[in-house]
Amino acid sequence: MATIDASIVPARPARRTDWLGRSATFCYLAIAAGQLLFVAFILLFYYPSSLSGNFAAWNDKPLIKGFVAGDGAGNLFFAVHVLMAAVITFGGLVQLVPAIRGRWPAVHRWNGRLYLVSAVALALGGLWLTWVRETWLVLAGAIGITLDALLILAFAALAWRAARARRFVEHRRWALRLFAVASAVWFMRVAYMAWGMATGGAGIGKALDGPFDLFLAFASSLIPLGLAELYLRAGAHGTPAAKQGVALLLTFSGLVILAGSAGAWMMMWSPYL
Ligand code: HEM
């Protein structure tokens, strides 16, 4: 009777069968749900006003410095910033889908270029809005978002360099780190809502100057980055226990993200549509 040589049977993809892979998929789906709500808000609130030149409509929503009469450059930077915000948020979600990477590599390459350009534009434009237009409430908040911009610029350069050199394992790692820090602005809103719902707003100051505000100014980029790093390390050389621990953490994060995103939609975004 013929026997099957085990070496020619293709191994089942580990990512789909283990808990780490499943929890990462769940966490991605939660992020996708939350980020699609953010994109919907940007498309419905900022696109009509920015593309029609009705910049004054931005101020229907509370902002630190949205439309300012007579500030042509500031208004233009703000308009470009919010238009690009939808591009990067949607583009990042597309970029992470393995089926798209595998089946349509050209989509991955072109969307990747667009993603990198929008990451650099948002980081540099955001730095301009923060420090030149002076759009900040608390200095720690401005420093926190500046750290995020620097991480975006650094990781974008490293992801691009690795892709150019066809070092794809390294490219995937830098790209995931870039996605984590480029999601910080969205994550900050979701985290505020999740924390607010869980604690009634403990540590949130009236001028966003409480202990939780100061923590989140930096944690909004460092928590997603830390989670991405743990996932990468557990996947590459984690013990079974470490993989299970990271899987639990990703599942918990996904649940927090779902709750925070629902809260952000109900309290921060849909009331202005
Ligand atoms: C890379 C991803 C980013 C996205 C998706 C994004 C998205 C947005 C959105 C949607 C707004 C409009 C405010 C709102 O309705 O909530 C905004 C405003 C702003 N962003 Fe960003 N942003 C990003 C990165 C950055 C960075 C890195 C900085 C700073 C270095 C920055 C600085 C600002 C400033 C100063 C405002 C004006 C806030 C106000 O007037 O209230 N952004 N951003």
mmCIF file of C-alpha atoms and ligand atoms in Angstrom:
data_model
loop_
_atom_site.group_PDB
_atom_site.id
_atom_site.type_symbol
_atom_site.label_atom_id
_atom_site.label_comp_id
_atom_site.label_asym_id
_atom_site.label_seq_id
_atom_site.Cartn_x
_atom_site.Cartn_y
_atom_site.Cartn_z
ATOM 1 C CA MET A 1 0.000 0.000 0.000
ATOM 2 C CA ALA A 2 1.326 3.406 -0.938
ATOM 3 C CA THR A 3 2.252 5.638 1.956
ATOM 4 C CA ILE A 4 2.190 9.426 1.935
ATOM 5 C CA ASP A 5 5.525 11.119 2.412
ATOM 6 C CA ALA A 6 4.878 13.606 5.228
ATOM 7 C CA SER A 7 7.448 16.034 3.837
ATOM 8 C CA ILE A 8 5.372 16.682 0.712
ATOM 9 C CA VAL A 9 2.119 17.335 2.581
ATOM 10 C CA PRO A 10 1.862 21.110 2.864
ATOM 11 C CA ALA A 11 1.829 22.221 6.482
ATOM 12 C CA ARG A 12 -1.443 23.869 7.517
ATOM 13 C CA PRO A 13 -0.899 27.566 8.046
ATOM 14 C CA ALA A 14 0.005 27.893 11.731
ATOM 15 C CA ARG A 15 -1.522 31.366 12.059
ATOM 16 C CA ARG A 16 -5.045 30.070 11.461
ATOM 17 C CA THR A 17 -4.857 27.133 13.830
ATOM 18 C CA ASP A 18 -3.172 28.535 16.930
ATOM 19 C CA TRP A 19 -4.690 30.811 19.537
ATOM 20 C CA LEU A 20 -2.216 33.563 18.835
ATOM 21 C CA GLY A 21 -3.334 33.690 15.194
ATOM 22 C CA ARG A 22 -7.014 33.552 16.098
ATOM 23 C CA SER A 23 -6.739 36.270 18.728
ATOM 24 C CA ALA A 24 -4.744 38.450 16.316
ATOM 25 C CA THR A 25 -7.502 38.030 13.719
ATOM 26 C CA PHE A 26 -10.132 38.939 16.315
ATOM 27 C CA CYS A 27 -8.122 41.985 17.410
ATOM 28 C CA TYR A 28 -7.678 43.049 13.764
ATOM 29 C CA LEU A 29 -11.446 42.743 13.141
ATOM 30 C CA ALA A 30 -12.165 44.858 16.231
ATOM 31 C CA ILE A 31 -9.640 47.475 15.050
ATOM 32 C CA ALA A 32 -11.171 47.369 11.560
ATOM 33 C CA ALA A 33 -14.683 47.928 12.942
ATOM 34 C CA GLY A 34 -13.499 50.874 15.060
ATOM 35 C CA GLN A 35 -11.358 52.432 12.326
ATOM 36 C CA LEU A 36 -14.130 52.087 9.722
ATOM 37 C CA LEU A 37 -16.395 54.092 12.041
ATOM 38 C CA PHE A 38 -13.654 56.747 12.278
ATOM 39 C CA VAL A 39 -13.321 56.769 8.463
ATOM 40 C CA ALA A 40 -17.116 57.076 8.107
ATOM 41 C CA PHE A 41 -17.083 60.071 10.458
ATOM 42 C CA ILE A 42 -14.222 61.751 8.544
ATOM 43 C CA LEU A 43 -15.894 61.118 5.156
ATOM 44 C CA LEU A 44 -19.279 62.388 6.310
ATOM 45 C CA PHE A 45 -18.134 65.311 8.481
ATOM 46 C CA TYR A 46 -14.850 66.622 7.036
ATOM 47 C CA TYR A 47 -14.977 65.687 3.345
ATOM 48 C CA PRO A 48 -18.066 67.694 2.281
ATOM 49 C CA SER A 49 -16.949 70.828 4.189
ATOM 50 C CA SER A 50 -13.259 70.632 3.173
ATOM 51 C CA LEU A 51 -13.841 69.801 -0.508
ATOM 52 C CA SER A 52 -16.511 72.492 -0.943
ATOM 53 C CA GLY A 53 -14.389 75.134 0.827
ATOM 54 C CA ASN A 54 -16.935 75.546 3.628
ATOM 55 C CA PHE A 55 -14.171 75.371 6.246
ATOM 56 C CA ALA A 56 -16.247 77.232 8.858
ATOM 57 C CA ALA A 57 -18.423 74.089 9.203
ATOM 58 C CA TRP A 58 -15.488 72.308 10.940
ATOM 59 C CA ASN A 59 -16.238 74.362 14.028
ATOM 60 C CA ASP A 60 -19.691 72.744 14.419
ATOM 61 C CA LYS A 61 -17.671 70.200 16.384
ATOM 62 C CA PRO A 62 -15.452 71.080 19.398
ATOM 63 C CA LEU A 63 -11.843 71.494 18.210
ATOM 64 C CA ILE A 64 -8.798 73.168 19.699
ATOM 65 C CA LYS A 65 -8.205 75.222 16.532
ATOM 66 C CA GLY A 66 -10.257 74.261 13.494
ATOM 67 C CA PHE A 67 -11.292 77.038 11.090
ATOM 68 C CA VAL A 68 -9.746 80.427 11.920
ATOM 69 C CA ALA A 69 -10.877 83.378 9.763
ATOM 70 C CA GLY A 70 -7.906 84.940 7.938
ATOM 71 C CA ASP A 71 -5.535 82.021 8.667
ATOM 72 C CA GLY A 72 -5.270 80.722 5.081
ATOM 73 C CA ALA A 73 -2.205 78.518 5.657
ATOM 74 C CA GLY A 74 -3.519 77.063 8.915
ATOM 75 C CA ASN A 75 -6.914 76.265 7.388
ATOM 76 C CA LEU A 76 -5.257 74.677 4.354
ATOM 77 C CA PHE A 77 -2.990 72.496 6.513
ATOM 78 C CA PHE A 78 -6.007 71.440 8.582
ATOM 79 C CA ALA A 79 -8.002 70.589 5.415
ATOM 80 C CA VAL A 80 -5.167 68.460 3.970
ATOM 81 C CA HIS A 81 -4.718 66.784 7.366
ATOM 82 C CA VAL A 82 -8.339 65.662 7.708
ATOM 83 C CA LEU A 83 -8.559 64.585 4.042
ATOM 84 C CA MET A 84 -5.422 62.444 4.428
ATOM 85 C CA ALA A 85 -6.709 61.047 7.743
ATOM 86 C CA ALA A 86 -9.345 58.950 5.925
ATOM 87 C CA VAL A 87 -6.792 57.749 3.352
ATOM 88 C CA ILE A 88 -4.288 56.486 5.933
ATOM 89 C CA THR A 89 -6.914 54.923 8.190
ATOM 90 C CA PHE A 90 -8.617 52.991 5.403
ATOM 91 C CA GLY A 91 -5.340 52.216 3.622
ATOM 92 C CA GLY A 92 -3.794 50.698 6.752
ATOM 93 C CA LEU A 93 -6.674 48.258 7.149
ATOM 94 C CA VAL A 94 -6.376 47.137 3.517
ATOM 95 C CA GLN A 95 -2.611 46.747 3.826
ATOM 96 C CA LEU A 96 -2.852 44.238 6.677
ATOM 97 C CA VAL A 97 -5.187 41.735 4.948
ATOM 98 C CA PRO A 98 -3.000 38.726 4.024
ATOM 99 C CA ALA A 99 -5.328 37.657 1.184
ATOM 100 C CA ILE A 100 -4.859 41.013 -0.554
ATOM 101 C CA ARG A 101 -1.088 40.854 -0.104
ATOM 102 C CA GLY A 102 -1.036 37.333 -1.541
ATOM 103 C CA ARG A 103 -3.525 37.638 -4.396
ATOM 104 C CA TRP A 104 -3.011 41.213 -5.556
ATOM 105 C CA PRO A 105 0.591 42.188 -4.841
ATOM 106 C CA ALA A 106 0.251 45.265 -7.073
ATOM 107 C CA VAL A 107 -2.582 46.564 -4.855
ATOM 108 C CA HIS A 108 -0.345 45.988 -1.826
ATOM 109 C CA ARG A 109 2.557 47.872 -3.454
ATOM 110 C CA TRP A 110 0.529 50.892 -4.619
ATOM 111 C CA ASN A 111 -1.579 51.118 -1.492
ATOM 112 C CA GLY A 112 1.652 50.778 0.477
ATOM 113 C CA ARG A 113 3.191 53.756 -1.320
ATOM 114 C CA LEU A 114 0.044 55.805 -0.705
ATOM 115 C CA TYR A 115 0.081 54.729 2.939
ATOM 116 C CA LEU A 116 3.707 55.806 3.388
ATOM 117 C CA VAL A 117 3.117 59.163 1.674
ATOM 118 C CA SER A 118 0.045 59.853 3.812
ATOM 119 C CA ALA A 119 1.896 58.772 6.979
ATOM 120 C CA VAL A 120 4.704 61.250 6.264
ATOM 121 C CA ALA A 121 2.210 64.007 5.273
ATOM 122 C CA LEU A 122 0.124 63.510 8.430
ATOM 123 C CA ALA A 123 3.167 63.411 10.696
ATOM 124 C CA LEU A 124 4.814 66.524 9.190
ATOM 125 C CA GLY A 125 1.482 68.360 8.782
ATOM 126 C CA GLY A 126 0.502 67.389 12.336
ATOM 127 C CA LEU A 127 3.828 68.727 13.659
ATOM 128 C CA TRP A 128 3.165 71.998 11.792
ATOM 129 C CA LEU A 129 -0.365 72.248 13.226
ATOM 130 C CA THR A 130 0.946 71.528 16.726
ATOM 131 C CA TRP A 131 4.042 73.745 16.896
ATOM 132 C CA VAL A 132 3.626 76.413 14.196
ATOM 133 C CA ARG A 133 -0.137 76.887 14.411
ATOM 134 C CA GLU A 134 0.140 76.258 18.149
ATOM 135 C CA THR A 135 -2.767 73.804 18.400
ATOM 136 C CA TRP A 136 -2.432 72.286 21.850
ATOM 137 C CA LEU A 137 -4.078 72.427 25.251
ATOM 138 C CA VAL A 138 -1.433 70.888 27.501
ATOM 139 C CA LEU A 139 2.310 70.775 26.801
ATOM 140 C CA ALA A 140 2.520 67.069 27.700
ATOM 141 C CA GLY A 141 -0.149 66.350 25.076
ATOM 142 C CA ALA A 142 1.847 68.246 22.450
ATOM 143 C CA ILE A 143 5.037 66.376 23.398
ATOM 144 C CA GLY A 144 3.188 63.029 23.363
ATOM 145 C CA ILE A 145 1.826 63.542 19.841
ATOM 146 C CA THR A 146 5.250 64.794 18.729
ATOM 147 C CA LEU A 147 6.778 61.513 19.898
ATOM 148 C CA ASP A 148 4.094 59.735 17.860
ATOM 149 C CA ALA A 149 4.970 61.798 14.750
ATOM 150 C CA LEU A 150 8.684 60.961 15.154
ATOM 151 C CA LEU A 151 7.906 57.248 15.534
ATOM 152 C CA ILE A 152 5.701 57.379 12.408
ATOM 153 C CA LEU A 153 8.506 59.019 10.392
ATOM 154 C CA ALA A 154 11.141 56.571 11.653
ATOM 155 C CA PHE A 155 9.043 53.419 11.117
ATOM 156 C CA ALA A 156 7.848 54.606 7.692
ATOM 157 C CA ALA A 157 11.489 55.039 6.610
ATOM 158 C CA LEU A 158 12.481 51.620 7.992
ATOM 159 C CA ALA A 159 9.477 49.808 6.443
ATOM 160 C CA TRP A 160 10.168 51.457 3.076
ATOM 161 C CA ARG A 161 13.896 50.674 3.183
ATOM 162 C CA ALA A 162 13.287 47.002 4.001
ATOM 163 C CA ALA A 163 10.694 46.687 1.196
ATOM 164 C CA ARG A 164 13.070 48.307 -1.326
ATOM 165 C CA ALA A 165 15.798 45.845 -0.325
ATOM 166 C CA ARG A 166 13.256 42.973 -0.596
ATOM 167 C CA ARG A 167 13.830 42.025 3.054
ATOM 168 C CA PHE A 168 10.153 41.123 3.480
ATOM 169 C CA VAL A 169 10.261 39.571 6.960
ATOM 170 C CA GLU A 170 11.871 42.747 8.279
ATOM 171 C CA HIS A 171 9.489 44.887 6.182
ATOM 172 C CA ARG A 172 6.443 43.195 7.736
ATOM 173 C CA ARG A 173 7.742 43.891 11.243
ATOM 174 C CA TRP A 174 8.386 47.612 10.616
ATOM 175 C CA ALA A 175 5.096 47.953 8.743
ATOM 176 C CA LEU A 176 3.162 46.515 11.706
ATOM 177 C CA ARG A 177 4.965 48.880 14.077
ATOM 178 C CA LEU A 178 4.115 51.758 11.714
ATOM 179 C CA PHE A 179 0.451 50.713 11.655
ATOM 180 C CA ALA A 180 0.459 50.672 15.488
ATOM 181 C CA VAL A 181 1.808 54.212 15.891
ATOM 182 C CA ALA A 182 -0.152 55.609 12.927
ATOM 183 C CA SER A 183 -3.297 54.323 14.699
ATOM 184 C CA ALA A 184 -2.459 56.276 17.886
ATOM 185 C CA VAL A 185 -4.745 59.237 17.114
ATOM 186 C CA TRP A 186 -7.718 56.889 16.599
ATOM 187 C CA PHE A 187 -6.669 54.737 19.585
ATOM 188 C CA MET A 188 -6.571 57.802 21.841
ATOM 189 C CA ARG A 189 -10.247 58.543 21.134
ATOM 190 C CA VAL A 190 -11.247 54.893 21.641
ATOM 191 C CA ALA A 191 -9.205 54.621 24.855
ATOM 192 C CA TYR A 192 -10.804 57.798 26.273
ATOM 193 C CA MET A 193 -14.246 56.327 25.684
ATOM 194 C CA ALA A 194 -13.406 52.861 27.051
ATOM 195 C CA TRP A 195 -11.784 54.379 30.149
ATOM 196 C CA GLY A 196 -14.644 56.836 30.595
ATOM 197 C CA MET A 197 -17.210 54.035 30.436
ATOM 198 C CA ALA A 198 -15.233 51.797 32.822
ATOM 199 C CA THR A 199 -14.337 54.387 35.463
ATOM 200 C CA GLY A 200 -16.720 57.295 34.952
ATOM 201 C CA GLY A 201 -13.784 59.419 33.776
ATOM 202 C CA ALA A 202 -11.302 58.982 36.656
ATOM 203 C CA GLY A 203 -8.171 61.082 36.156
ATOM 204 C CA ILE A 204 -9.523 63.013 33.167
ATOM 205 C CA GLY A 205 -9.026 66.748 33.738
ATOM 206 C CA LYS A 206 -11.359 69.534 32.567
ATOM 207 C CA ALA A 207 -8.638 70.866 30.247
ATOM 208 C CA LEU A 208 -7.411 67.326 29.487
ATOM 209 C CA ASP A 209 -4.688 67.896 32.084
ATOM 210 C CA GLY A 210 -5.456 65.099 34.558
ATOM 211 C CA PRO A 211 -3.214 62.093 35.310
ATOM 212 C CA PHE A 212 -5.064 59.890 32.801
ATOM 213 C CA ASP A 213 -4.684 62.575 30.087
ATOM 214 C CA LEU A 214 -0.939 62.779 30.711
ATOM 215 C CA PHE A 215 -0.652 59.002 30.679
ATOM 216 C CA LEU A 216 -2.643 58.653 27.448
ATOM 217 C CA ALA A 217 -0.640 61.399 25.713
ATOM 218 C CA PHE A 218 2.224 58.883 25.516
ATOM 219 C CA ALA A 219 0.341 55.602 25.966
ATOM 220 C CA SER A 220 -1.773 56.216 22.855
ATOM 221 C CA SER A 221 1.240 55.328 20.722
ATOM 222 C CA LEU A 222 3.191 53.177 23.203
ATOM 223 C CA ILE A 223 0.345 50.737 24.071
ATOM 224 C CA PRO A 224 -0.422 49.811 20.421
ATOM 225 C CA LEU A 225 3.324 49.614 19.742
ATOM 226 C CA GLY A 226 3.885 47.404 22.801
ATOM 227 C CA LEU A 227 1.058 45.062 21.735
ATOM 228 C CA ALA A 228 2.443 44.828 18.195
ATOM 229 C CA GLU A 229 5.887 44.068 19.598
ATOM 230 C CA LEU A 230 4.591 41.340 21.928
ATOM 231 C CA TYR A 231 2.652 39.767 19.041
ATOM 232 C CA LEU A 232 5.725 39.796 16.781
ATOM 233 C CA ARG A 233 8.006 38.343 19.468
ATOM 234 C CA ALA A 234 5.525 35.674 20.593
ATOM 235 C CA GLY A 235 4.982 34.659 16.962
ATOM 236 C CA ALA A 236 8.701 34.497 16.163
ATOM 237 C CA HIS A 237 10.097 32.659 19.196
ATOM 238 C CA GLY A 238 7.568 32.626 22.039
ATOM 239 C CA THR A 239 7.077 29.642 24.335
ATOM 240 C CA PRO A 240 3.550 28.132 24.294
ATOM 241 C CA ALA A 241 2.808 29.937 27.578
ATOM 242 C CA ALA A 242 4.003 33.276 26.166
ATOM 243 C CA LYS A 243 1.855 32.761 23.066
ATOM 244 C CA GLN A 244 -1.177 32.053 25.236
ATOM 245 C CA GLY A 245 -0.493 35.116 27.362
ATOM 246 C CA VAL A 246 -0.238 37.367 24.298
ATOM 247 C CA ALA A 247 -3.370 35.731 22.821
ATOM 248 C CA LEU A 248 -5.286 36.614 26.007
ATOM 249 C CA LEU A 249 -3.974 40.169 25.900
ATOM 250 C CA LEU A 250 -4.983 40.575 22.238
ATOM 251 C CA THR A 251 -8.470 39.179 22.961
ATOM 252 C CA PHE A 252 -8.893 41.574 25.893
ATOM 253 C CA SER A 253 -7.626 44.481 23.752
ATOM 254 C CA GLY A 254 -10.086 43.567 21.008
ATOM 255 C CA LEU A 255 -12.984 43.660 23.470
ATOM 256 C CA VAL A 256 -11.844 47.031 24.886
ATOM 257 C CA ILE A 257 -11.522 48.372 21.334
ATOM 258 C CA LEU A 258 -15.041 47.214 20.412
ATOM 259 C CA ALA A 259 -16.519 48.893 23.506
ATOM 260 C CA GLY A 260 -14.450 52.080 23.077
ATOM 261 C CA SER A 261 -15.250 52.326 19.371
ATOM 262 C CA ALA A 262 -18.989 51.969 20.000
ATOM 263 C CA GLY A 263 -18.671 54.704 22.645
ATOM 264 C CA ALA A 264 -16.659 56.968 20.312
ATOM 265 C CA TRP A 265 -19.253 56.569 17.566
ATOM 266 C CA MET A 266 -22.126 57.381 19.928
ATOM 267 C CA MET A 267 -20.498 60.231 21.863
ATOM 268 C CA MET A 268 -17.749 61.722 19.685
ATOM 269 C CA TRP A 269 -18.664 61.189 16.053
ATOM 270 C CA SER A 270 -22.329 60.481 15.240
ATOM 271 C CA PRO A 271 -23.710 63.498 17.207
ATOM 272 C CA TYR A 272 -22.043 65.789 14.593
ATOM 273 C CA LEU A 273 -23.346 64.020 11.490
HETATM 274 C C1 HEM B 1 -1.291 59.564 11.403
HETATM 275 C C2 HEM B 1 -2.538 59.527 11.748
HETATM 276 C C3 HEM B 1 -3.400 60.728 12.067
HETATM 277 C C4 HEM B 1 -4.734 60.779 11.851
HETATM 278 C C5 HEM B 1 -5.610 59.657 11.276
HETATM 279 C C6 HEM B 1 -5.181 62.091 12.275
HETATM 280 C C7 HEM B 1 -6.502 62.507 12.231
HETATM 281 C C8 HEM B 1 -6.958 63.751 12.628
HETATM 282 C C9 HEM B 1 -8.332 64.194 12.583
HETATM 283 C C10 HEM B 1 -9.516 63.362 12.101
HETATM 284 C C11 HEM B 1 -8.359 65.455 13.055
HETATM 285 C C12 HEM B 1 -9.588 66.345 13.226
HETATM 286 C C13 HEM B 1 -9.941 66.438 14.706
HETATM 287 C C14 HEM B 1 -11.114 65.568 15.081
HETATM 288 O O1 HEM B 1 -12.203 65.703 14.490
HETATM 289 O O2 HEM B 1 -10.962 64.739 15.997
HETATM 290 C C15 HEM B 1 -7.011 65.826 13.399
HETATM 291 C C16 HEM B 1 -6.648 67.037 13.928
HETATM 292 C C17 HEM B 1 -5.375 67.338 14.347
HETATM 293 N N1 HEM B 1 -4.264 66.549 14.269
HETATM 294 FE FE1 HEM B 1 -4.178 64.707 13.476
HETATM 295 N N2 HEM B 1 -4.104 62.802 12.749
HETATM 296 C C18 HEM B 1 -2.990 62.005 12.642
HETATM 297 C C19 HEM B 1 -1.717 62.332 13.044
HETATM 298 C C20 HEM B 1 -1.366 63.500 13.688
HETATM 299 C C21 HEM B 1 -0.051 63.793 14.211
HETATM 300 C C22 HEM B 1 1.138 62.840 14.160
HETATM 301 C C23 HEM B 1 -0.123 65.042 14.769
HETATM 302 C C24 HEM B 1 0.918 65.854 15.491
HETATM 303 C C25 HEM B 1 2.203 65.694 15.376
HETATM 304 C C26 HEM B 1 -1.475 65.521 14.591
HETATM 305 C C27 HEM B 1 -1.939 66.759 14.996
HETATM 306 C C28 HEM B 1 -3.214 67.215 14.848
HETATM 307 C C29 HEM B 1 -3.671 68.525 15.305
HETATM 308 C C30 HEM B 1 -2.831 69.556 16.024
HETATM 309 C C31 HEM B 1 -5.035 68.605 14.989
HETATM 310 C C32 HEM B 1 -5.996 69.760 15.276
HETATM 311 C C33 HEM B 1 -6.750 69.408 16.559
HETATM 312 C C34 HEM B 1 -7.792 70.429 16.961
HETATM 313 O O3 HEM B 1 -7.824 71.539 16.454
HETATM 314 O O4 HEM B 1 -8.627 70.103 17.854
HETATM 315 N N3 HEM B 1 -2.202 64.569 13.934
HETATM 316 N N4 HEM B 1 -6.179 64.769 13.136
#
